[in-house]
Amino acid sequence: MIRRRLAGSVLALALAVTSVTPAFADAGFRSWIAGFEKTAVANGISRDTYRRVFNGVDTPDPDVLQKARFQPEFRDDVWDYLDNRVNDESVAEGRQMLVKYKPWLDRIEQRFGVDRHILLAIWSMESNYGRILERADVMKNVPQALATLAYKDQRRAKFARTQLLAALKIVEDGHVTPAGLTGSWAGAMGHTQFIPTSYELYAVDMDGDRHPNIWTSVPDALATAANLLKRNGWQSGKTWGYEVAIPRGLAAEKGARKTLAQWSRGGVERVSGRPFPNAGDNANLLLPAGASGPAFLMTKNFYVIKRYNNADKYALAVGHLADRIAGGGEFAQPWPRGYVPLSMAERYEVQQRLTQHGLYDGKIDGKIGSGSKASISAYQKRAGVEEDGNASKALLDLLRRH
């Protein structure tokens, strides 16, 4: 009898949705949403919450599926990845936020023991200091995005169902409205981009309004990030790693783990010339671009950062940006790019000139992503030069002459 009533309610919801949705709506997707209600209810979600959340959601989001196929952490060269995230603009704004949020950063750092510069770097990496949250072309309806993945992406279906249940619970608990439940294509939410299950584990109400609000409260978002790092083993007062100079032939030990004292005895030196503090700490040798690029010894905090995003490029960018915000300089050893790179202002100019040539219609933001690279290659082909897609001094000189 109970089974019949549940089946009847699912059918009723499907019929109700069908009666108010346009002809182009995806019937299979609507059926999936109707069917998932039973799972949600079994996990403590009220029918009222479920139906409010999915009101008007009747088609999968194709942009979600496209973004799922492209993740820059695993595709971009390390220097391209860093150029787009650690630059004069991100450093300058981080220093402004250091002043603006100093009272909150003081309290967060005291409570969790996580370096404020790391938190600002994560904020920059995750949402460009919250600016991404204002972009309708980027922000997604989280339930629709997760339902799309559960319905269409076999590889991520289990993940998406789990995250969707957690997202519904956040609404059920009154921490966010259905309209406010926005995030990335994968359901990462708020200033510091937490997936729903991570929100459940680490969310912090820092500003005292009884709601861990990572969408509009910067203190809550930064404290939530600090809580994640602390609970995953952040070591207060210690760095994430060191740029080092290594003896010839030591590249073969890439990935090896030794104490800093052992590395030092083997001829590894900090590029700053200063001795390693905490010589008994373990560190791994990282060569992101091979033997001809910068070398690093990564300490435990580097791997704690990777609990946020399990990519070496991501953790390296967070650590480097944090150091730059704190007043540090660029890496001493250049990347083996094979070309002379551009300043941030020059990258803006490249995009503007490509737009004038009718080859680029993306955002003029100085970030050289896949769209900019494709436009550069198209211009190089037109100009009869090597199509490498690189935003180089040679490219800008060519653009300025034509």
Short mmCIF file of C-alpha atoms in Angstrom, two decimals:
data_model
loop_
_atom_site.label_atom_id
_atom_site.label_comp_id
_atom_site.label_asym_id
_atom_site.label_seq_id
_atom_site.Cartn_x
_atom_site.Cartn_y
_atom_site.Cartn_z
CA MET A 1 0.00 0.00 0.00
CA ILE A 2 2.81 2.39 0.92
CA ARG A 3 4.60 1.48 -2.31
CA ARG A 4 1.48 2.24 -4.31
CA ARG A 5 1.07 5.64 -2.65
CA LEU A 6 4.71 6.52 -3.36
CA ALA A 7 4.39 5.43 -6.97
CA GLY A 8 1.23 7.46 -7.24
CA SER A 9 2.91 10.57 -5.84
CA VAL A 10 5.82 10.22 -8.29
CA LEU A 11 3.39 9.88 -11.18
CA ALA A 12 1.37 12.83 -9.94
CA LEU A 13 4.48 14.99 -9.75
CA ALA A 14 5.55 13.94 -13.24
CA LEU A 15 2.08 14.76 -14.59
CA ALA A 16 2.05 18.08 -12.76
CA VAL A 17 5.42 19.05 -14.15
CA THR A 18 4.34 17.97 -17.64
CA SER A 19 1.27 20.16 -17.48
CA VAL A 20 3.22 23.35 -16.84
CA THR A 21 6.44 22.80 -18.79
CA PRO A 22 7.05 23.77 -22.40
CA ALA A 23 7.04 21.28 -25.24
CA PHE A 24 10.84 21.36 -25.58
CA ALA A 25 11.35 20.15 -21.97
CA ASP A 26 13.23 16.85 -21.62
CA ALA A 27 10.65 14.21 -20.66
CA GLY A 28 13.34 11.77 -19.49
CA PHE A 29 14.90 14.41 -17.26
CA ARG A 30 11.51 15.34 -15.79
CA SER A 31 10.88 11.68 -15.11
CA TRP A 32 14.27 11.36 -13.39
CA ILE A 33 13.48 14.35 -11.14
CA ALA A 34 10.07 12.92 -10.31
CA GLY A 35 11.58 9.53 -9.50
CA PHE A 36 14.37 10.94 -7.32
CA GLU A 37 11.80 12.48 -4.97
CA LYS A 38 11.36 9.10 -3.27
CA THR A 39 15.12 8.93 -2.55
CA ALA A 40 15.11 12.48 -1.20
CA VAL A 41 12.17 11.81 1.12
CA ALA A 42 13.85 8.64 2.40
CA ASN A 43 16.85 10.81 3.29
CA GLY A 44 14.88 13.32 5.34
CA ILE A 45 13.91 15.87 2.71
CA SER A 46 10.31 17.04 2.81
CA ARG A 47 8.24 16.85 -0.34
CA ASP A 48 7.56 20.56 -0.03
CA THR A 49 11.29 21.39 -0.04
CA TYR A 50 11.95 19.03 -2.94
CA ARG A 51 9.21 20.48 -5.09
CA ARG A 52 10.15 24.08 -4.29
CA VAL A 53 13.77 23.38 -5.24
CA PHE A 54 12.84 21.76 -8.56
CA ASN A 55 10.02 24.12 -9.44
CA GLY A 56 10.55 25.12 -13.09
CA VAL A 57 13.56 22.81 -13.59
CA ASP A 58 12.62 20.72 -16.61
CA THR A 59 15.71 20.44 -18.83
CA PRO A 60 19.30 19.34 -18.25
CA ASP A 61 21.96 22.04 -18.52
CA PRO A 62 24.17 21.28 -21.58
CA ASP A 63 26.83 23.71 -20.37
CA VAL A 64 27.34 21.54 -17.28
CA LEU A 65 28.19 18.55 -19.45
CA GLN A 66 30.58 20.59 -21.59
CA LYS A 67 32.42 21.93 -18.54
CA ALA A 68 32.65 18.44 -17.07
CA ARG A 69 34.79 17.45 -20.04
CA PHE A 70 37.32 20.25 -19.52
CA GLN A 71 39.27 20.77 -16.29
CA PRO A 72 42.23 23.17 -16.61
CA GLU A 73 44.10 21.67 -13.64
CA PHE A 74 44.76 18.60 -15.76
CA ARG A 75 45.07 20.17 -19.23
CA ASP A 76 46.94 23.48 -19.00
CA ASP A 77 50.71 23.76 -18.88
CA VAL A 78 51.71 24.73 -15.36
CA TRP A 79 52.88 28.20 -16.45
CA ASP A 80 49.63 28.93 -18.27
CA TYR A 81 47.67 27.79 -15.24
CA LEU A 82 49.69 30.04 -12.92
CA ASP A 83 49.71 33.02 -15.29
CA ASN A 84 45.92 33.09 -15.25
CA ARG A 85 45.68 32.91 -11.47
CA VAL A 86 48.79 34.44 -9.94
CA ASN A 87 49.32 37.82 -11.54
CA ASP A 88 49.52 41.52 -10.73
CA GLU A 89 45.72 41.84 -10.51
CA SER A 90 45.10 38.89 -8.20
CA VAL A 91 48.01 39.96 -5.97
CA ALA A 92 46.91 43.61 -5.76
CA GLU A 93 43.31 42.71 -4.94
CA GLY A 94 44.46 40.18 -2.35
CA ARG A 95 46.42 42.91 -0.60
CA GLN A 96 43.33 45.14 -0.64
CA MET A 97 41.25 42.36 0.91
CA LEU A 98 43.98 41.85 3.51
CA VAL A 99 43.26 45.38 4.75
CA LYS A 100 39.49 45.36 4.22
CA TYR A 101 38.88 42.14 6.15
CA LYS A 102 41.68 42.47 8.71
CA PRO A 103 39.41 42.30 11.80
CA TRP A 104 37.75 39.12 10.53
CA LEU A 105 41.04 37.62 9.38
CA ASP A 106 42.51 38.28 12.83
CA ARG A 107 39.65 36.35 14.43
CA ILE A 108 39.70 33.52 11.90
CA GLU A 109 43.46 33.09 12.12
CA GLN A 110 43.31 33.07 15.92
CA ARG A 111 40.50 30.49 16.00
CA PHE A 112 41.77 28.09 13.33
CA GLY A 113 45.52 28.77 13.11
CA VAL A 114 45.48 28.98 9.31
CA ASP A 115 47.54 31.68 7.62
CA ARG A 116 45.33 34.52 6.34
CA HIS A 117 47.26 34.82 3.08
CA ILE A 118 46.43 31.20 2.25
CA LEU A 119 42.73 31.89 2.86
CA LEU A 120 42.81 34.94 0.59
CA ALA A 121 44.60 32.96 -2.11
CA ILE A 122 41.93 30.24 -1.94
CA TRP A 123 39.21 32.91 -2.16
CA SER A 124 40.91 34.34 -5.25
CA MET A 125 41.37 30.93 -6.87
CA GLU A 126 37.85 29.74 -6.17
CA SER A 127 35.73 32.79 -7.02
CA ASN A 128 38.03 35.71 -7.91
CA TYR A 129 37.30 37.28 -4.53
CA GLY A 130 33.58 36.67 -5.02
CA ARG A 131 33.37 38.29 -8.43
CA ILE A 132 32.41 35.02 -10.12
CA LEU A 133 29.27 34.85 -7.98
CA GLU A 134 27.94 37.90 -9.83
CA ARG A 135 28.26 36.29 -13.27
CA ALA A 136 25.04 34.77 -14.54
CA ASP A 137 26.97 33.09 -17.35
CA VAL A 138 29.02 31.10 -14.82
CA MET A 139 26.74 30.51 -11.85
CA LYS A 140 24.42 27.52 -12.09
CA ASN A 141 21.27 26.39 -10.38
CA VAL A 142 22.93 23.74 -8.18
CA PRO A 143 20.03 21.24 -8.15
CA GLN A 144 19.70 21.48 -11.94
CA ALA A 145 23.46 21.08 -12.42
CA LEU A 146 23.70 18.07 -10.12
CA ALA A 147 20.57 16.49 -11.57
CA THR A 148 22.07 16.97 -15.04
CA LEU A 149 25.21 15.09 -14.01
CA ALA A 150 23.20 12.36 -12.30
CA TYR A 151 21.00 11.95 -15.36
CA LYS A 152 23.53 12.35 -18.18
CA ASP A 153 27.06 11.77 -16.87
CA GLN A 154 27.52 8.10 -15.98
CA ARG A 155 30.99 8.67 -14.53
CA ARG A 156 29.78 11.34 -12.11
CA ALA A 157 26.25 10.06 -11.47
CA LYS A 158 26.91 8.62 -8.00
CA PHE A 159 28.79 11.76 -6.91
CA ALA A 160 26.00 13.97 -8.24
CA ARG A 161 23.23 12.07 -6.43
CA THR A 162 25.12 12.29 -3.15
CA GLN A 163 25.76 16.01 -3.58
CA LEU A 164 22.17 16.67 -4.59
CA LEU A 165 20.85 15.09 -1.40
CA ALA A 166 23.27 17.21 0.65
CA ALA A 167 22.23 20.37 -1.23
CA LEU A 168 18.57 19.63 -0.55
CA LYS A 169 19.38 19.17 3.14
CA ILE A 170 20.96 22.64 3.25
CA VAL A 171 17.69 24.12 1.98
CA GLU A 172 15.69 21.89 4.33
CA ASP A 173 17.70 23.24 7.28
CA GLY A 174 16.95 26.83 6.25
CA HIS A 175 20.53 27.93 5.53
CA VAL A 176 19.78 29.04 1.96
CA THR A 177 16.69 29.53 -0.18
CA PRO A 178 16.14 27.52 -3.38
CA ALA A 179 16.86 30.68 -5.39
CA GLY A 180 20.08 31.24 -3.48
CA LEU A 181 21.37 27.72 -4.03
CA THR A 182 23.80 28.62 -6.80
CA GLY A 183 27.24 27.29 -7.63
CA SER A 184 29.55 25.86 -10.25
CA TRP A 185 28.78 23.20 -12.85
CA ALA A 186 29.86 20.56 -10.29
CA GLY A 187 27.84 22.05 -7.43
CA ALA A 188 30.67 23.95 -5.71
CA MET A 189 29.06 26.81 -3.83
CA GLY A 190 29.81 30.25 -2.47
CA HIS A 191 32.88 32.46 -2.15
CA THR A 192 35.14 29.53 -1.35
CA GLN A 193 33.34 26.96 -3.53
CA PHE A 194 32.30 24.11 -1.26
CA ILE A 195 30.47 21.10 -2.62
CA PRO A 196 27.38 20.32 -0.52
CA THR A 197 28.85 17.39 1.43
CA SER A 198 31.92 19.48 2.33
CA TYR A 199 29.61 22.28 3.42
CA GLU A 200 27.92 19.81 5.77
CA LEU A 201 31.29 18.80 7.21
CA TYR A 202 33.04 22.14 7.53
CA ALA A 203 30.56 25.05 7.33
CA VAL A 204 31.12 27.73 9.98
CA ASP A 205 28.86 30.53 11.16
CA MET A 206 31.59 33.10 11.79
CA ASP A 207 29.45 36.24 11.74
CA GLY A 208 27.01 34.91 14.34
CA ASP A 209 23.71 34.98 12.45
CA ARG A 210 23.14 31.22 13.04
CA HIS A 211 23.51 30.37 9.36
CA PRO A 212 26.80 29.26 7.79
CA ASN A 213 26.31 31.49 4.75
CA ILE A 214 29.14 30.94 2.27
CA TRP A 215 27.17 32.66 -0.52
CA THR A 216 26.98 36.22 0.83
CA SER A 217 29.03 36.25 4.06
CA VAL A 218 32.77 36.56 3.41
CA PRO A 219 33.64 35.85 7.08
CA ASP A 220 31.62 32.61 7.00
CA ALA A 221 33.20 31.56 3.71
CA LEU A 222 36.79 32.22 4.82
CA ALA A 223 36.20 30.57 8.19
CA THR A 224 34.74 27.52 6.45
CA ALA A 225 37.87 27.26 4.31
CA ALA A 226 40.03 27.62 7.42
CA ASN A 227 38.05 24.90 9.19
CA LEU A 228 38.59 22.48 6.29
CA LEU A 229 42.34 23.09 6.33
CA LYS A 230 42.61 22.84 10.11
CA ARG A 231 40.65 19.62 10.34
CA ASN A 232 42.78 18.08 7.61
CA GLY A 233 46.01 18.72 9.49
CA TRP A 234 47.15 22.29 8.73
CA GLN A 235 50.35 23.04 10.62
CA SER A 236 50.15 26.54 12.08
CA GLY A 237 53.14 28.80 11.59
CA LYS A 238 54.61 26.64 8.83
CA THR A 239 54.86 27.17 5.09
CA TRP A 240 53.52 25.09 2.21
CA GLY A 241 56.93 24.60 0.64
CA TYR A 242 60.13 26.14 -0.71
CA GLU A 243 61.50 26.93 -4.13
CA VAL A 244 64.92 25.28 -4.25
CA ALA A 245 68.00 24.84 -6.39
CA ILE A 246 68.97 21.21 -6.87
CA PRO A 247 72.28 19.65 -7.93
CA ARG A 248 72.59 18.23 -11.43
CA GLY A 249 71.18 14.72 -11.55
CA LEU A 250 68.90 15.08 -8.53
CA ALA A 251 65.85 15.39 -10.78
CA ALA A 252 65.81 11.60 -10.78
CA GLU A 253 64.58 11.82 -7.19
CA LYS A 254 61.40 13.61 -8.22
CA GLY A 255 58.66 12.69 -5.76
CA ALA A 256 61.09 11.40 -3.13
CA ARG A 257 60.34 12.18 0.51
CA LYS A 258 63.09 13.11 2.98
CA THR A 259 63.58 15.46 5.88
CA LEU A 260 64.64 19.01 5.02
CA ALA A 261 67.94 18.28 6.76
CA GLN A 262 68.53 15.27 4.50
CA TRP A 263 67.73 17.29 1.38
CA SER A 264 70.11 19.98 2.55
CA ARG A 265 72.91 17.48 3.10
CA GLY A 266 72.29 16.26 -0.44
CA GLY A 267 73.04 19.72 -1.83
CA VAL A 268 69.49 21.13 -2.08
CA GLU A 269 69.34 24.82 -1.21
CA ARG A 270 66.60 27.40 -0.91
CA VAL A 271 66.79 29.93 -3.74
CA SER A 272 66.60 32.65 -1.10
CA GLY A 273 69.89 31.43 0.34
CA ARG A 274 68.38 31.13 3.83
CA PRO A 275 68.57 27.85 5.75
CA PHE A 276 65.55 25.59 6.09
CA PRO A 277 63.65 26.08 9.35
CA ASN A 278 62.16 23.01 11.01
CA ALA A 279 64.88 20.83 9.53
CA GLY A 280 63.25 17.65 10.81
CA ASP A 281 60.10 18.17 8.76
CA ASN A 282 59.52 15.89 5.80
CA ALA A 283 59.27 17.30 2.29
CA ASN A 284 58.72 15.92 -1.22
CA LEU A 285 60.63 17.05 -4.30
CA LEU A 286 58.29 18.48 -6.94
CA LEU A 287 59.36 19.35 -10.49
CA PRO A 288 56.12 20.58 -12.16
CA ALA A 289 57.81 21.26 -15.51
CA GLY A 290 60.58 18.69 -15.38
CA ALA A 291 64.27 19.14 -14.72
CA SER A 292 64.52 22.40 -16.70
CA GLY A 293 61.91 24.28 -14.67
CA PRO A 294 61.60 25.47 -11.06
CA ALA A 295 62.06 22.90 -8.31
CA PHE A 296 60.23 22.80 -4.99
CA LEU A 297 60.29 20.96 -1.69
CA MET A 298 56.68 20.54 -0.58
CA THR A 299 55.88 20.21 3.10
CA LYS A 300 52.73 18.85 4.76
CA ASN A 301 50.69 22.04 4.28
CA PHE A 302 51.00 21.68 0.50
CA TYR A 303 49.18 18.36 0.72
CA VAL A 304 46.60 19.82 3.08
CA ILE A 305 45.83 22.45 0.42
CA LYS A 306 45.30 19.57 -2.00
CA ARG A 307 42.36 18.45 0.12
CA TYR A 308 40.64 21.46 -1.45
CA ASN A 309 41.55 20.42 -4.97
CA ASN A 310 43.68 17.35 -5.58
CA ALA A 311 45.94 18.89 -8.23
CA ASP A 312 49.57 19.91 -7.76
CA LYS A 313 49.02 22.97 -9.98
CA TYR A 314 46.18 24.16 -7.79
CA ALA A 315 48.09 23.82 -4.52
CA LEU A 316 51.20 25.43 -6.04
CA ALA A 317 49.12 28.37 -7.27
CA VAL A 318 47.49 28.83 -3.85
CA GLY A 319 50.84 28.75 -2.06
CA HIS A 320 52.55 31.07 -4.53
CA LEU A 321 49.67 33.57 -4.57
CA ALA A 322 49.61 33.58 -0.77
CA ASP A 323 53.32 34.38 -0.70
CA ARG A 324 52.87 37.15 -3.28
CA ILE A 325 50.00 38.71 -1.31
CA ALA A 326 52.24 38.61 1.76
CA GLY A 327 54.91 40.59 -0.12
CA GLY A 328 56.98 37.85 -1.74
CA GLY A 329 58.25 37.87 -5.29
CA GLU A 330 57.95 35.66 -8.35
CA PHE A 331 59.72 32.33 -8.66
CA ALA A 332 63.47 32.68 -9.19
CA GLN A 333 63.77 29.98 -11.87
CA PRO A 334 61.85 30.67 -15.11
CA TRP A 335 59.47 28.17 -16.63
CA PRO A 336 60.65 26.40 -19.82
CA ARG A 337 58.00 28.07 -21.98
CA GLY A 338 60.02 28.41 -25.15
CA TYR A 339 58.78 31.99 -25.60
CA VAL A 340 58.86 35.37 -23.83
CA PRO A 341 55.65 35.78 -21.81
CA LEU A 342 53.46 38.87 -21.56
CA SER A 343 52.48 41.09 -18.67
CA MET A 344 48.84 41.17 -17.60
CA ALA A 345 48.32 44.47 -19.43
CA GLU A 346 49.83 43.00 -22.59
CA ARG A 347 47.52 40.00 -22.42
CA TYR A 348 44.56 42.36 -22.31
CA GLU A 349 45.99 44.02 -25.40
CA VAL A 350 46.31 40.69 -27.22
CA GLN A 351 42.65 39.90 -26.60
CA GLN A 352 41.58 43.37 -27.70
CA ARG A 353 43.58 43.17 -30.94
CA LEU A 354 42.28 39.67 -31.70
CA THR A 355 38.77 41.03 -31.20
CA GLN A 356 39.49 43.81 -33.69
CA HIS A 357 40.59 41.14 -36.18
CA GLY A 358 37.26 39.36 -35.69
CA LEU A 359 38.93 36.28 -34.22
CA TYR A 360 37.97 36.55 -30.55
CA ASP A 361 34.56 37.15 -29.00
CA GLY A 362 35.28 36.16 -25.42
CA LYS A 363 35.72 38.18 -22.26
CA ILE A 364 38.58 40.71 -22.26
CA ASP A 365 40.11 39.65 -18.96
CA GLY A 366 43.79 38.98 -19.66
CA LYS A 367 43.32 35.27 -18.99
CA ILE A 368 44.58 33.12 -21.83
CA GLY A 369 42.29 30.11 -21.82
CA SER A 370 41.22 27.70 -24.53
CA GLY A 371 39.20 30.38 -26.37
CA SER A 372 42.09 32.83 -26.48
CA LYS A 373 44.51 30.11 -27.55
CA ALA A 374 42.23 29.04 -30.40
CA SER A 375 41.97 32.68 -31.54
CA ILE A 376 45.75 33.09 -31.37
CA SER A 377 46.24 29.95 -33.47
CA ALA A 378 43.72 31.22 -36.02
CA TYR A 379 45.57 34.53 -36.26
CA GLN A 380 48.94 32.79 -36.59
CA LYS A 381 47.56 30.63 -39.38
CA ARG A 382 46.27 33.74 -41.17
CA ALA A 383 49.65 35.43 -40.71
CA GLY A 384 51.57 32.41 -42.00
CA VAL A 385 53.58 31.79 -38.83
CA GLU A 386 53.86 28.79 -36.53
CA GLU A 387 50.51 28.00 -34.89
CA ASP A 388 51.59 27.48 -31.28
CA GLY A 389 48.68 29.33 -29.61
CA ASN A 390 51.01 31.07 -27.16
CA ALA A 391 50.45 34.60 -25.89
CA SER A 392 54.04 35.67 -26.49
CA LYS A 393 55.99 38.88 -27.10
CA ALA A 394 56.47 37.74 -30.70
CA LEU A 395 52.70 37.39 -31.13
CA LEU A 396 51.99 40.84 -29.70
CA ASP A 397 54.68 42.43 -31.90
CA LEU A 398 53.05 40.81 -34.93
CA LEU A 399 49.59 42.02 -33.90
CA ARG A 400 50.89 45.55 -33.42
CA ARG A 401 52.31 45.58 -36.98
CA HIS A 402 49.09 44.42 -38.63
#
